[in-house]
XYZ file of C-alpha atoms in Angstrom:
619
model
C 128.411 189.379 221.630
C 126.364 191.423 224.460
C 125.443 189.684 227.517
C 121.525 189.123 227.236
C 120.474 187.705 230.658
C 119.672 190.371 233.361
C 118.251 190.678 236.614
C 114.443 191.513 237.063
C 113.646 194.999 239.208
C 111.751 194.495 241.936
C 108.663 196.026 241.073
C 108.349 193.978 237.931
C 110.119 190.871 239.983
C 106.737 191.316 242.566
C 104.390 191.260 239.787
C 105.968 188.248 239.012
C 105.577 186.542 241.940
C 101.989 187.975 242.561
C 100.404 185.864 239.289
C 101.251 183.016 241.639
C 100.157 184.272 244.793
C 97.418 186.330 243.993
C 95.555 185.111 241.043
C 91.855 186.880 242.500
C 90.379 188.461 245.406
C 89.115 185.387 247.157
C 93.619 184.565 247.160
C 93.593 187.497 249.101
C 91.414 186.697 251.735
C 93.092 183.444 252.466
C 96.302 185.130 253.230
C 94.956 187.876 255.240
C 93.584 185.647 257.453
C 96.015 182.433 257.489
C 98.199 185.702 258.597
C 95.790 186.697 261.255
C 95.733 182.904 262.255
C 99.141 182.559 262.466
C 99.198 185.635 265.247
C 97.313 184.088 267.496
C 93.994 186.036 267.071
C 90.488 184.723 268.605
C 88.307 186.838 266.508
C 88.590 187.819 263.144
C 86.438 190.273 260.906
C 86.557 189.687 257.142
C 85.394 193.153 255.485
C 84.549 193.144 251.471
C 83.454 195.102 248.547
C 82.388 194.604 245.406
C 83.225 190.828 245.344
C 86.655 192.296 246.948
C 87.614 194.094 243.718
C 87.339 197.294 245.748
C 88.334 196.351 249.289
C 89.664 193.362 251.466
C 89.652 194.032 254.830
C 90.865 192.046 257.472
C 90.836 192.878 261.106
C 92.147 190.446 264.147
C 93.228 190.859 267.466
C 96.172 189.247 267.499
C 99.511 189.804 268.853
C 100.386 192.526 266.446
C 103.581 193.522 264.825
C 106.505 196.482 265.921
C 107.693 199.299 264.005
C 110.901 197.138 262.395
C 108.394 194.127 261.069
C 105.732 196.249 259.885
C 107.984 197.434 257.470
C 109.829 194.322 256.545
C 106.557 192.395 256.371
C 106.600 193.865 252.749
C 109.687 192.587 251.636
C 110.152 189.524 249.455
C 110.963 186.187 251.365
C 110.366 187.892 254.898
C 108.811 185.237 257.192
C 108.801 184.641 260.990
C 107.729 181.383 260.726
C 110.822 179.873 259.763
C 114.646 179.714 260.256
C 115.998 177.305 257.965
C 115.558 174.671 255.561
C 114.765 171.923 258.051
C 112.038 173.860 259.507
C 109.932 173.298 256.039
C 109.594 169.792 257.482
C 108.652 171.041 261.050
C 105.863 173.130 259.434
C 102.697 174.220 262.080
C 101.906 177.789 260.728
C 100.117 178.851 257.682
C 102.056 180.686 256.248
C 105.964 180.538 255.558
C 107.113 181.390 251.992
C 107.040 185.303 253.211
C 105.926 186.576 249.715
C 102.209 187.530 250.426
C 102.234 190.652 251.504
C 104.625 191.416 248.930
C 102.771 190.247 246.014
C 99.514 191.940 247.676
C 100.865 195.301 247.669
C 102.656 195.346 244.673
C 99.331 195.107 242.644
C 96.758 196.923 244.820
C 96.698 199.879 247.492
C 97.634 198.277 250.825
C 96.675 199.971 254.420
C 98.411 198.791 257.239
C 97.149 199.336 261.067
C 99.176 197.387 263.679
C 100.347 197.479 267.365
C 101.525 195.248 269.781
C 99.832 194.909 273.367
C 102.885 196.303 275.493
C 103.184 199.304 273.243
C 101.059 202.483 273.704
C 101.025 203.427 269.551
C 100.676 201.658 266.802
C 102.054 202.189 262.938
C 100.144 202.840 259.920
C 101.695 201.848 256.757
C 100.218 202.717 252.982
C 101.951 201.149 250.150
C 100.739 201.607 246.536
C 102.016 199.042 244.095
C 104.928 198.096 246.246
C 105.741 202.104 247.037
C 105.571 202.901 250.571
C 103.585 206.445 250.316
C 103.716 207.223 254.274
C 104.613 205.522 257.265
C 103.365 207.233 260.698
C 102.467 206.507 264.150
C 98.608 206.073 264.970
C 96.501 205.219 268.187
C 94.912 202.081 267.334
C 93.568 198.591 269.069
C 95.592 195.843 269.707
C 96.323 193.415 266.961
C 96.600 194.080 263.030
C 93.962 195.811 259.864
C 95.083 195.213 256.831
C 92.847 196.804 253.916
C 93.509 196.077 250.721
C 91.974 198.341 247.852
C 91.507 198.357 244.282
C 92.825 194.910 243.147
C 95.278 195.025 239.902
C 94.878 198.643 239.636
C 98.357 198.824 237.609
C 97.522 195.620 235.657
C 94.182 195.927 233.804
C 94.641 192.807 231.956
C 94.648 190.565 235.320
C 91.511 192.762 236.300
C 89.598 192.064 233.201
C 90.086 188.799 233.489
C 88.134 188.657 236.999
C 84.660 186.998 236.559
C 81.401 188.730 237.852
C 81.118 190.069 241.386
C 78.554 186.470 241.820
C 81.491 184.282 240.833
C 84.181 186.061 242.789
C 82.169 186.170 245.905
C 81.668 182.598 245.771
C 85.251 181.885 245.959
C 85.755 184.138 248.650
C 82.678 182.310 250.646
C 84.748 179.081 249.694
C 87.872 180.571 251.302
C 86.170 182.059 254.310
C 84.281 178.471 255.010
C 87.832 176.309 254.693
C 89.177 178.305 257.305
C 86.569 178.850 259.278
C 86.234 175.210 259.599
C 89.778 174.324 260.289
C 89.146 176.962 263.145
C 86.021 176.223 265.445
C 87.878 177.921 268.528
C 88.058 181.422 266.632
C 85.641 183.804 266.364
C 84.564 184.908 262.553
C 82.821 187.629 261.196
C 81.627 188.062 257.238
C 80.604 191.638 255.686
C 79.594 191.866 252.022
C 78.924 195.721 250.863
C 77.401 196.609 254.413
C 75.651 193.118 255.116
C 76.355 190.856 257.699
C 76.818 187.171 255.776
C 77.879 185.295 258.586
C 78.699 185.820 262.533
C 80.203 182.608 263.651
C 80.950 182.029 267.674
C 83.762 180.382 268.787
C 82.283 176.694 269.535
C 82.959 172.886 268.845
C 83.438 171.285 265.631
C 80.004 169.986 265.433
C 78.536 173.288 265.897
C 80.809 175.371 263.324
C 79.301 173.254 260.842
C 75.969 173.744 261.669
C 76.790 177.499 262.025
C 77.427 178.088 258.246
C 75.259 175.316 256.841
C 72.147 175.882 258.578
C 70.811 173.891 261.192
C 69.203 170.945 258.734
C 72.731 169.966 258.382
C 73.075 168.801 262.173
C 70.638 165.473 261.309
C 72.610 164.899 258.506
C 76.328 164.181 260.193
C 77.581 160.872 260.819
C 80.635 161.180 263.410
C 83.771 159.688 262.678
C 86.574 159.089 264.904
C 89.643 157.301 264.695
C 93.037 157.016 266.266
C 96.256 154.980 265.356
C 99.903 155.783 265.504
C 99.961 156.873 261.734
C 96.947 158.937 261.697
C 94.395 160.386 263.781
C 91.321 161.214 262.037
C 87.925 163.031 263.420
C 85.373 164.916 261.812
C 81.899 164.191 260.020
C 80.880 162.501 257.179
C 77.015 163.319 255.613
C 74.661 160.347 255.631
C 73.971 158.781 252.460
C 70.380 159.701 251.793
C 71.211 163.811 251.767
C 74.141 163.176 249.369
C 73.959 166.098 246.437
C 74.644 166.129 242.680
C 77.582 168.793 243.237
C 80.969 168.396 245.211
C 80.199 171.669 247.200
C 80.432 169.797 250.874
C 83.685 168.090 250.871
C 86.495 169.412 253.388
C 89.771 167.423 253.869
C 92.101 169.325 256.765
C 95.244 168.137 257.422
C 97.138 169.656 260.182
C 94.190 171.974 260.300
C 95.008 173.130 256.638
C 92.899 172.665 254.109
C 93.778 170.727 251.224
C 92.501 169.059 247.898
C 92.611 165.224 246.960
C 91.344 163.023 244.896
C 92.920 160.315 245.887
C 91.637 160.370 249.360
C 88.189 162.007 248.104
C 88.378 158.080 246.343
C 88.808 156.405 249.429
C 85.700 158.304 251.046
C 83.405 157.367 247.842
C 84.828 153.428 248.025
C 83.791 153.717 251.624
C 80.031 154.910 250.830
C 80.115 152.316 247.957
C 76.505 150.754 246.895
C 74.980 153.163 249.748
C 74.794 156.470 247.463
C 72.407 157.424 244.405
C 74.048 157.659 240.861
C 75.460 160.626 240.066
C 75.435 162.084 243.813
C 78.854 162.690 245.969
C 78.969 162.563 249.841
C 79.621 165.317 252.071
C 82.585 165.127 254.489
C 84.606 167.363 256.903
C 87.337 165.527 258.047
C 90.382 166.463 260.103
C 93.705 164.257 259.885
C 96.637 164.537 262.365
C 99.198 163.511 260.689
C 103.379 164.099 261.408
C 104.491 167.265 259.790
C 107.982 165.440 258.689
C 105.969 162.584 256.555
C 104.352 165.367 254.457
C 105.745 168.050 252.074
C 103.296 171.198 251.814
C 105.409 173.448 249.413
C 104.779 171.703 246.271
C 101.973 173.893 245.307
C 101.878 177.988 244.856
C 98.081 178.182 247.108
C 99.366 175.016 249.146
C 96.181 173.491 248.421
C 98.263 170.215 247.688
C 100.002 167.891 250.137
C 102.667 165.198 249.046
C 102.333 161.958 252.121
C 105.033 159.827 252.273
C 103.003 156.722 252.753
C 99.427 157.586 250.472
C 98.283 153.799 250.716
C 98.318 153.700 254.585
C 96.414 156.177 254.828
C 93.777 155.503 251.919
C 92.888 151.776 253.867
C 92.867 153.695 257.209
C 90.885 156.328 256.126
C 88.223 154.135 253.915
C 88.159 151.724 257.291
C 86.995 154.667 259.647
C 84.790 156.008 257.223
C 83.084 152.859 256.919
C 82.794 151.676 260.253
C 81.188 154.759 261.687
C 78.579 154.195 258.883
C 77.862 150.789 259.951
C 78.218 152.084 263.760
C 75.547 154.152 263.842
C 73.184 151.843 261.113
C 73.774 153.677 258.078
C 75.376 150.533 256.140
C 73.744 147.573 256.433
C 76.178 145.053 258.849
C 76.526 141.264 258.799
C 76.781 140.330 262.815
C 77.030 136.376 263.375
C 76.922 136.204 266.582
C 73.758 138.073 266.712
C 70.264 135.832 266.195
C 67.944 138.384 264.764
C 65.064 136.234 265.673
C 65.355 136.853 268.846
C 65.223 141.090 268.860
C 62.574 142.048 270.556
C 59.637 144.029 267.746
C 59.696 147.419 268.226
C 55.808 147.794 268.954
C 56.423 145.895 272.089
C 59.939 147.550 272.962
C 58.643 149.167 276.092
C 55.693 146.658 277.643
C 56.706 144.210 280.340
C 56.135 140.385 280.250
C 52.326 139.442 281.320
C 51.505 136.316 283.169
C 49.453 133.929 281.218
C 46.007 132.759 282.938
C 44.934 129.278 282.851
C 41.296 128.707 283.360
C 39.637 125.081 284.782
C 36.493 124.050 284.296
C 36.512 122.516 287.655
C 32.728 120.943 287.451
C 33.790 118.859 284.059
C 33.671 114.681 284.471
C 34.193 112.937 281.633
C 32.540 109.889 283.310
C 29.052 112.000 283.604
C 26.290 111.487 281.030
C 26.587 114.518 278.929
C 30.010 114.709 279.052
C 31.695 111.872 277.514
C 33.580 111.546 274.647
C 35.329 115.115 274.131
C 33.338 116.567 277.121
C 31.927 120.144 277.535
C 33.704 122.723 275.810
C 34.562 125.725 278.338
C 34.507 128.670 277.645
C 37.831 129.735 277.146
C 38.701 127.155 274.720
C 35.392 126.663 271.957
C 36.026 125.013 268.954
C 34.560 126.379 265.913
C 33.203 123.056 263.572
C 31.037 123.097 261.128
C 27.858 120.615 261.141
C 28.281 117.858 258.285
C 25.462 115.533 259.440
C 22.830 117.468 256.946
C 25.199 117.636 254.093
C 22.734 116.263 251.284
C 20.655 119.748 251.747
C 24.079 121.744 250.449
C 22.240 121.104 247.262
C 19.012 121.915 248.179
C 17.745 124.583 245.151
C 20.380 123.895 242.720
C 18.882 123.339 239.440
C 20.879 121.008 236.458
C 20.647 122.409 233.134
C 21.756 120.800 230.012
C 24.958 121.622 227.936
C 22.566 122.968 225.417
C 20.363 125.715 227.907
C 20.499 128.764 226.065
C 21.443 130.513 229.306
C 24.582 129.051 230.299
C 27.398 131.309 228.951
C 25.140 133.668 226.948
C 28.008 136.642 228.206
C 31.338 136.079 228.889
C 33.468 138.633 230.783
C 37.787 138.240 230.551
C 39.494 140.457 232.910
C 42.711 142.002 231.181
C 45.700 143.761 232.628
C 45.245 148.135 232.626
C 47.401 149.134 229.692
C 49.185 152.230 231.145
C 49.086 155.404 229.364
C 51.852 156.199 227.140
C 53.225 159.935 226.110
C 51.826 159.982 222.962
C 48.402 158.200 221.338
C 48.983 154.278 219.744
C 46.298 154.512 217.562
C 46.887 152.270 213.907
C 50.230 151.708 215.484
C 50.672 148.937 212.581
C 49.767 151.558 210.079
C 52.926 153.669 210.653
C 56.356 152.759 209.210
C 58.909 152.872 211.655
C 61.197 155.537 210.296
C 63.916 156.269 213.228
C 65.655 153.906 215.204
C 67.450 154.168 218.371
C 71.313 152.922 218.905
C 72.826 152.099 222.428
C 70.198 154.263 224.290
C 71.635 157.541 223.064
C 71.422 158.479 219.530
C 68.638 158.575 216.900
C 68.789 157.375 213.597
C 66.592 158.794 211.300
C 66.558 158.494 207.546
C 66.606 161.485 205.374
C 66.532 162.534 201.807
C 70.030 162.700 200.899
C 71.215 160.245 203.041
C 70.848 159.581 206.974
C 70.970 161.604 210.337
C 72.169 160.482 214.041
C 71.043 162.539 216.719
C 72.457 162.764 220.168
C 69.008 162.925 222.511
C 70.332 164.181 225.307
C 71.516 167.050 222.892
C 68.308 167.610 221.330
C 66.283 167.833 224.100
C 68.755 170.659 226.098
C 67.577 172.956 222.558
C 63.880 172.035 223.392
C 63.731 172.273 226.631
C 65.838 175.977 226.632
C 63.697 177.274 224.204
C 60.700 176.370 226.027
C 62.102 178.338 229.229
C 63.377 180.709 227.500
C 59.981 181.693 225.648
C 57.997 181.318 228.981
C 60.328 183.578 231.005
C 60.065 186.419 228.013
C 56.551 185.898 227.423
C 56.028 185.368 231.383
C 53.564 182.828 230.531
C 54.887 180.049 232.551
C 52.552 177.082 233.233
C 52.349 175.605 236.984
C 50.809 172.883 238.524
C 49.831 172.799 242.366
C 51.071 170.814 244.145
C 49.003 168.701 246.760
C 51.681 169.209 249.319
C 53.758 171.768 250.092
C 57.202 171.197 249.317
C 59.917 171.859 251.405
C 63.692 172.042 251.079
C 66.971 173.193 253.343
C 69.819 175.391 252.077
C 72.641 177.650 253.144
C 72.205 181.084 253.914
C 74.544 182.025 250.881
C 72.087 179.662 248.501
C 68.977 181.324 250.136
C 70.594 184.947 248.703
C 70.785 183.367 245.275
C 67.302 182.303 245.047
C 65.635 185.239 246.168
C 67.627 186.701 243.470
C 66.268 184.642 240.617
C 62.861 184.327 242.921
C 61.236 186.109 239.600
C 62.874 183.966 236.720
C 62.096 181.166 238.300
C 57.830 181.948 238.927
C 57.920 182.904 235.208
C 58.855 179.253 234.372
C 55.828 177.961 236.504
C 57.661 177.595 240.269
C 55.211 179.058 243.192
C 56.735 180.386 246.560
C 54.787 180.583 249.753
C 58.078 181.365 251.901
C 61.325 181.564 251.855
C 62.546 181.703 255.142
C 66.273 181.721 256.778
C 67.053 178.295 256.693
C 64.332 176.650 254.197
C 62.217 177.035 250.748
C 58.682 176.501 250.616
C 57.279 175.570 247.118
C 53.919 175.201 246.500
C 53.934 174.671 242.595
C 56.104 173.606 240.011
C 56.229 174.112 236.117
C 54.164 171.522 234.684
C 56.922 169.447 232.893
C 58.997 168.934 236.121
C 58.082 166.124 238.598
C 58.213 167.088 242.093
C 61.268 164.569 242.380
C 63.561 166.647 240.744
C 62.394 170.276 241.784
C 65.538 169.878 244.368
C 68.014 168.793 242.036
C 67.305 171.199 239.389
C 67.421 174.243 242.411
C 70.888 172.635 243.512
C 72.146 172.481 240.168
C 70.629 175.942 239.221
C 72.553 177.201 242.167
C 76.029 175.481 241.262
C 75.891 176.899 237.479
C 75.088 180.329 239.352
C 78.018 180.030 241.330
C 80.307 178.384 239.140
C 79.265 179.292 235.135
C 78.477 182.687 234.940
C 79.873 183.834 232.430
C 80.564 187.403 231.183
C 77.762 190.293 232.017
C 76.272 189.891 228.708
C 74.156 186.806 229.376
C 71.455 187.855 231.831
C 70.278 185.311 234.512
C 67.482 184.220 232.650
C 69.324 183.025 229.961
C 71.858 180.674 232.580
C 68.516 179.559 234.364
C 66.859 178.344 231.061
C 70.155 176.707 230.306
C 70.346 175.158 233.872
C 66.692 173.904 233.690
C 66.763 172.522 230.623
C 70.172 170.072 231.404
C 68.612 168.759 234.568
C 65.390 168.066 232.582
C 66.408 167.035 229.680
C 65.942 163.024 228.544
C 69.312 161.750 229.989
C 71.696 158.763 228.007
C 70.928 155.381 228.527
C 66.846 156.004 228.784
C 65.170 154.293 226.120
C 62.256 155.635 223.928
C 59.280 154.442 221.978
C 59.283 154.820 218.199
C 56.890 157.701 218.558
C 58.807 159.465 221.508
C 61.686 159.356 218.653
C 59.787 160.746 216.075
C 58.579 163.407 218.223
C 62.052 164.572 219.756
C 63.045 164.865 215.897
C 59.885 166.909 214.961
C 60.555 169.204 218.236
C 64.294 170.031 217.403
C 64.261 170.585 213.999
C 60.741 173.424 214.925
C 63.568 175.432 217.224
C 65.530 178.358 216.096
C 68.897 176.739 216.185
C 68.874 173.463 216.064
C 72.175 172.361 215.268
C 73.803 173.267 218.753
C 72.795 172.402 222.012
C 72.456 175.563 224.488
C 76.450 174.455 225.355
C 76.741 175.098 222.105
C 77.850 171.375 221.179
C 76.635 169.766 218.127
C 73.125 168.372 218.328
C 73.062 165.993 215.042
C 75.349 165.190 212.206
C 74.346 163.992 209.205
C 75.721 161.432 206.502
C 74.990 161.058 202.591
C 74.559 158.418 200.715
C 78.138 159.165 198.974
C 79.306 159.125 201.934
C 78.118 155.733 203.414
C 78.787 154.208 199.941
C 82.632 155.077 200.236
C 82.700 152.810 203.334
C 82.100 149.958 201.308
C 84.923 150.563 199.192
């Protein structure tokens, strides 16, 4: 029998390895400049087209590379960051596994510009799917460029599978903030097709946050710092009130690497516990010092994922810092015993000294003089108010009895009643109607039908209404609005800012009014009239998230994902209970749409049951 196990070629071998690696542009950019990190740069320019499908560019000024590791940076498992097999437990570089570069150039064209500072040249590399095409010596700045162009060129199937340029730029943003953050000391710079996204200054901690999101964010940190011999932990965490619906905000860095998990994300949420809305998540950005030889990094291709020796320790140490910096600076409510709270001074008389209190004498007064006796002369100072009782039989004086049987008394009688609050829909010969659906649990409708019964899932139905609705107003651009009586204003990112002046125009067909829309901030100054001014930010935040996270392919148009977004933050949520004609109303409503058998997920809306069918459950 033949021998049927060979050995990959390196071409196909690199391919291989670049599915783990490099799975889309924004993988890229995190090894381009965890690289640049790694040689010591203090600024770094981050150059992109097209979402990086056409061109990742990364330019530092770091220490550079020679002739020799220039070309051996392209080989598989060539790293200068470690030695042996011990040093994977001595880790404090970025990088170490050696196959980036590799799996980079064996699936895109790959331009490499580097020089060290002694030397007087530099070397230019180009590689094109892992064939070096020329290799020559250039004058060119200290440090190292890498451009890399046309993404899976020689693998279409990996390219189609990249989402739109919306989506993809998102994850690179999400890259370029992680290590940004874990960075404050290094310079950053951001280009998107020509535009400058961000310019970030080397500065403190604090300050790098504010830097990429916005300045509102400043009032919202809550600084945490603690130190013990297992674990030294600093960084922010976002006060309670200005928690959001989405996770967008969280940052863990450990060893100044970012990393994702849950398990410590659940020690930051039991630490804001009974302080947060339902359905919101805290923001964080928390650094953790840790030992390098009590954690294991490479157990994870993007080393995203950290395995700690000792996970429990550092759950109740990190839950304990969290929460006593919230109850340090007042956010959580504290229980202090040795503190009388009677005795705080009120605030409205924080900053007045003590006055001197004034006796006055009546220095004239004898109690033995006729005139005087008995209580004496009131002074001045101290008059008591009494009321004369010696004339109290004139009280009466003018009342008139009447009989029981005076035709006057009671002729009208007036009974104040409580103000019955309006309701959605009109009560009148309420007894009349026969109740004819039923709600179960706060989530489904029953309502009876002709062959047999029909359960409805609410939350469901309304999504269909509600998306139809937007979507008919956006087409038609007949979008109702109501003004609002105050201007409303709310704080985003600069990236978020782009996104809604892009669907600025969707969203004033559906009734929203913008007066500005400045660097930092929205304006609104009407709403559609079926949204309540309470939820006009949650419905923009989650608008934004299902922009950034749910596009799907380029057939459905933005107005399509904004109806869809609308109507799920709108729509009548599980666990809210209706009246009998709010019931019969939602049924009415879905069953008028085009499609009413799927929500705009397309998950069932209803199901129905026959009689045949119900009947066989008694057998």
């Amino acid at each position: 029998m033949t021998d049927i196990i060979q050995l990959l070629p390196d071409h196909v071998a690199n391919q291989i390895a670049a599915g783990e690696v490099v799975q889309r542009p924004a993988s890229v950019v995190k090894e381009l400049m965890e690289n640049a990190i790694d040689a010591g740069a203090s600024t770094i320019k981050l150059i992109i087209k097209d979402a990086g499908k056409t061109l990742v560019h990364v330019i530092d000024d770091g220490k550079g590379m020679s002739v020799t590791d220039a070309r051996l940076s392209f080989e598989r498992h060539a790293t200068s960051k470690i030695r042996s097999a011990d040093d994977l437990f001595q880790l404090h570089t970025k990088g170490f596994r050696g196959e980036a570069l590799a799996s980079i150039a064996a699936i895109a064209h790959v331009e490499l510009k580097t020089k060290q500072d002694h030397e007087e040249v530099g070397t230019c590399i180009e590689i094109e799917g892992s064939t070096i095409v020329s290799q020559e010596v250039i004058v060119t700045p200290k440090g190292t460029s890498i451009a890399v162009k046309n993404l899976f060129f020689n693998i279409p199937a990996r390219r189609n599978f990249l989402k739109s340029n919306t989506v993809e730029l998102r994850h690179i943003i999400d890259e370029f903030h992680r290590v940004a953050l874990a960075h404050p000391n290094i310079s950053f710079n951001l280009f998107n097709n020509g535009s400058d996204v961000f310019n970030l200054p080397s500065s403190n901690y604090r300050q790098r946050i504010v830097n990429i999101f916005g300045t509102k964010t400043n009032e919202k940190l809550v600084p945490v710092d603690e130190d013990t011999e297992v674990l030294k932990i600093s960084g922010f965490v976002g006060k309670p009130e200005f928690a959001k619906k989405t996770r967008g905000e969280q940052y863990f860095f450990v060893n100044d690497r970012f990393i994702k998990s849950a398990y410590l994300n659940h020690a930051i949420s039991s630490a804001f516990d009974g302080l947060l809305k339902n359905g919101t998540h805290p923001s964080y950005f928390l650094n953790l010092t840790v030992n390098p030889q009590t954690i294991d990094i490479n157990i994870h291709p993007t080393k995203t994922e950290i395995k700690f020796d000792d996970e429990h320790t550092l759950y109740a140490l990190l839950r304990s810092a969290v929460k006593h910096s919230l109850g340090q600076f007042n956010i959580a409510p504290v229980l202090d015993f040795d503190r009388d709270a009677t005795l705080d001074t009120p605030y409205s008389y924080k900053d007045n000294g003590a006055s001197i209190p004034k006796i006055e004498v009546d220095r004239s007064f004898n109690p033995f003089k006729e005139g005087d006796a008995g209580l004496g002369k009131q002074t001045t100072s101290f008059k008591r108010q009494t009321q004369a009782t010696s004339h109290w039989d004139g009280l009466y004086v003018g009342l008139e009895s009447k009989g029981n049987d005076s035709p006057e008394d009671f002729s009208e009688m007036y009974f104040e009643s409580e103000e019955s609050s309006s309701s959605l829909f009109d009560d009148e010969n309420e007894m009349d109607k026969v109740q004819t659906t039923h709600q179960i649990h706060s989530k489904y409708i029953v309502s009876a039908i002709k062959s047999g019964m029909l359960v409805m899932d609410q939350h469901r139905a309304h999504q269909r209404i509600l998306y139809e609705e937007f979507l008919q107003n956006m087409t038609i651009k007949e979008g109702a609005s109501q003004q609002l009586l105050f201007p409303l204003q709310l704080h985003f990112t600069p990236q978020e800012l782009v996104l809604i002046e892009q669907l600025k125009t969707d969203l004033q067909r559906t009734g929203f009014v913008f007066s500005n829309i400045s660097e930092a901030s929205v304006e609104i100054i009407g709403v559609p009239v079926s949204v309540p001014e309470s939820e006009v930010s949650i419905i923009l935040e989650q608008l934004i998230s299902d922009v950034e996270n749910e596009v799907p392919d380029s057939h459905f148009s933005a107005t399509d994902l904004l109806a869809k977004s609308m109507a799920k933050s709108l729509a009548i949520k599980t666990g809210q209970t209706l009246k009998k004609d709010e019931q019969e109303h939602l049924v009415n409503r879905l069953f008028a749409c085009k499609e009413p058998n799927v929500s705009p997920t397309n998950r069932k809306t209803f199901i129905t049951m026959s009689v045949d069918e119900l009947d066989k459950k008694f057998i």
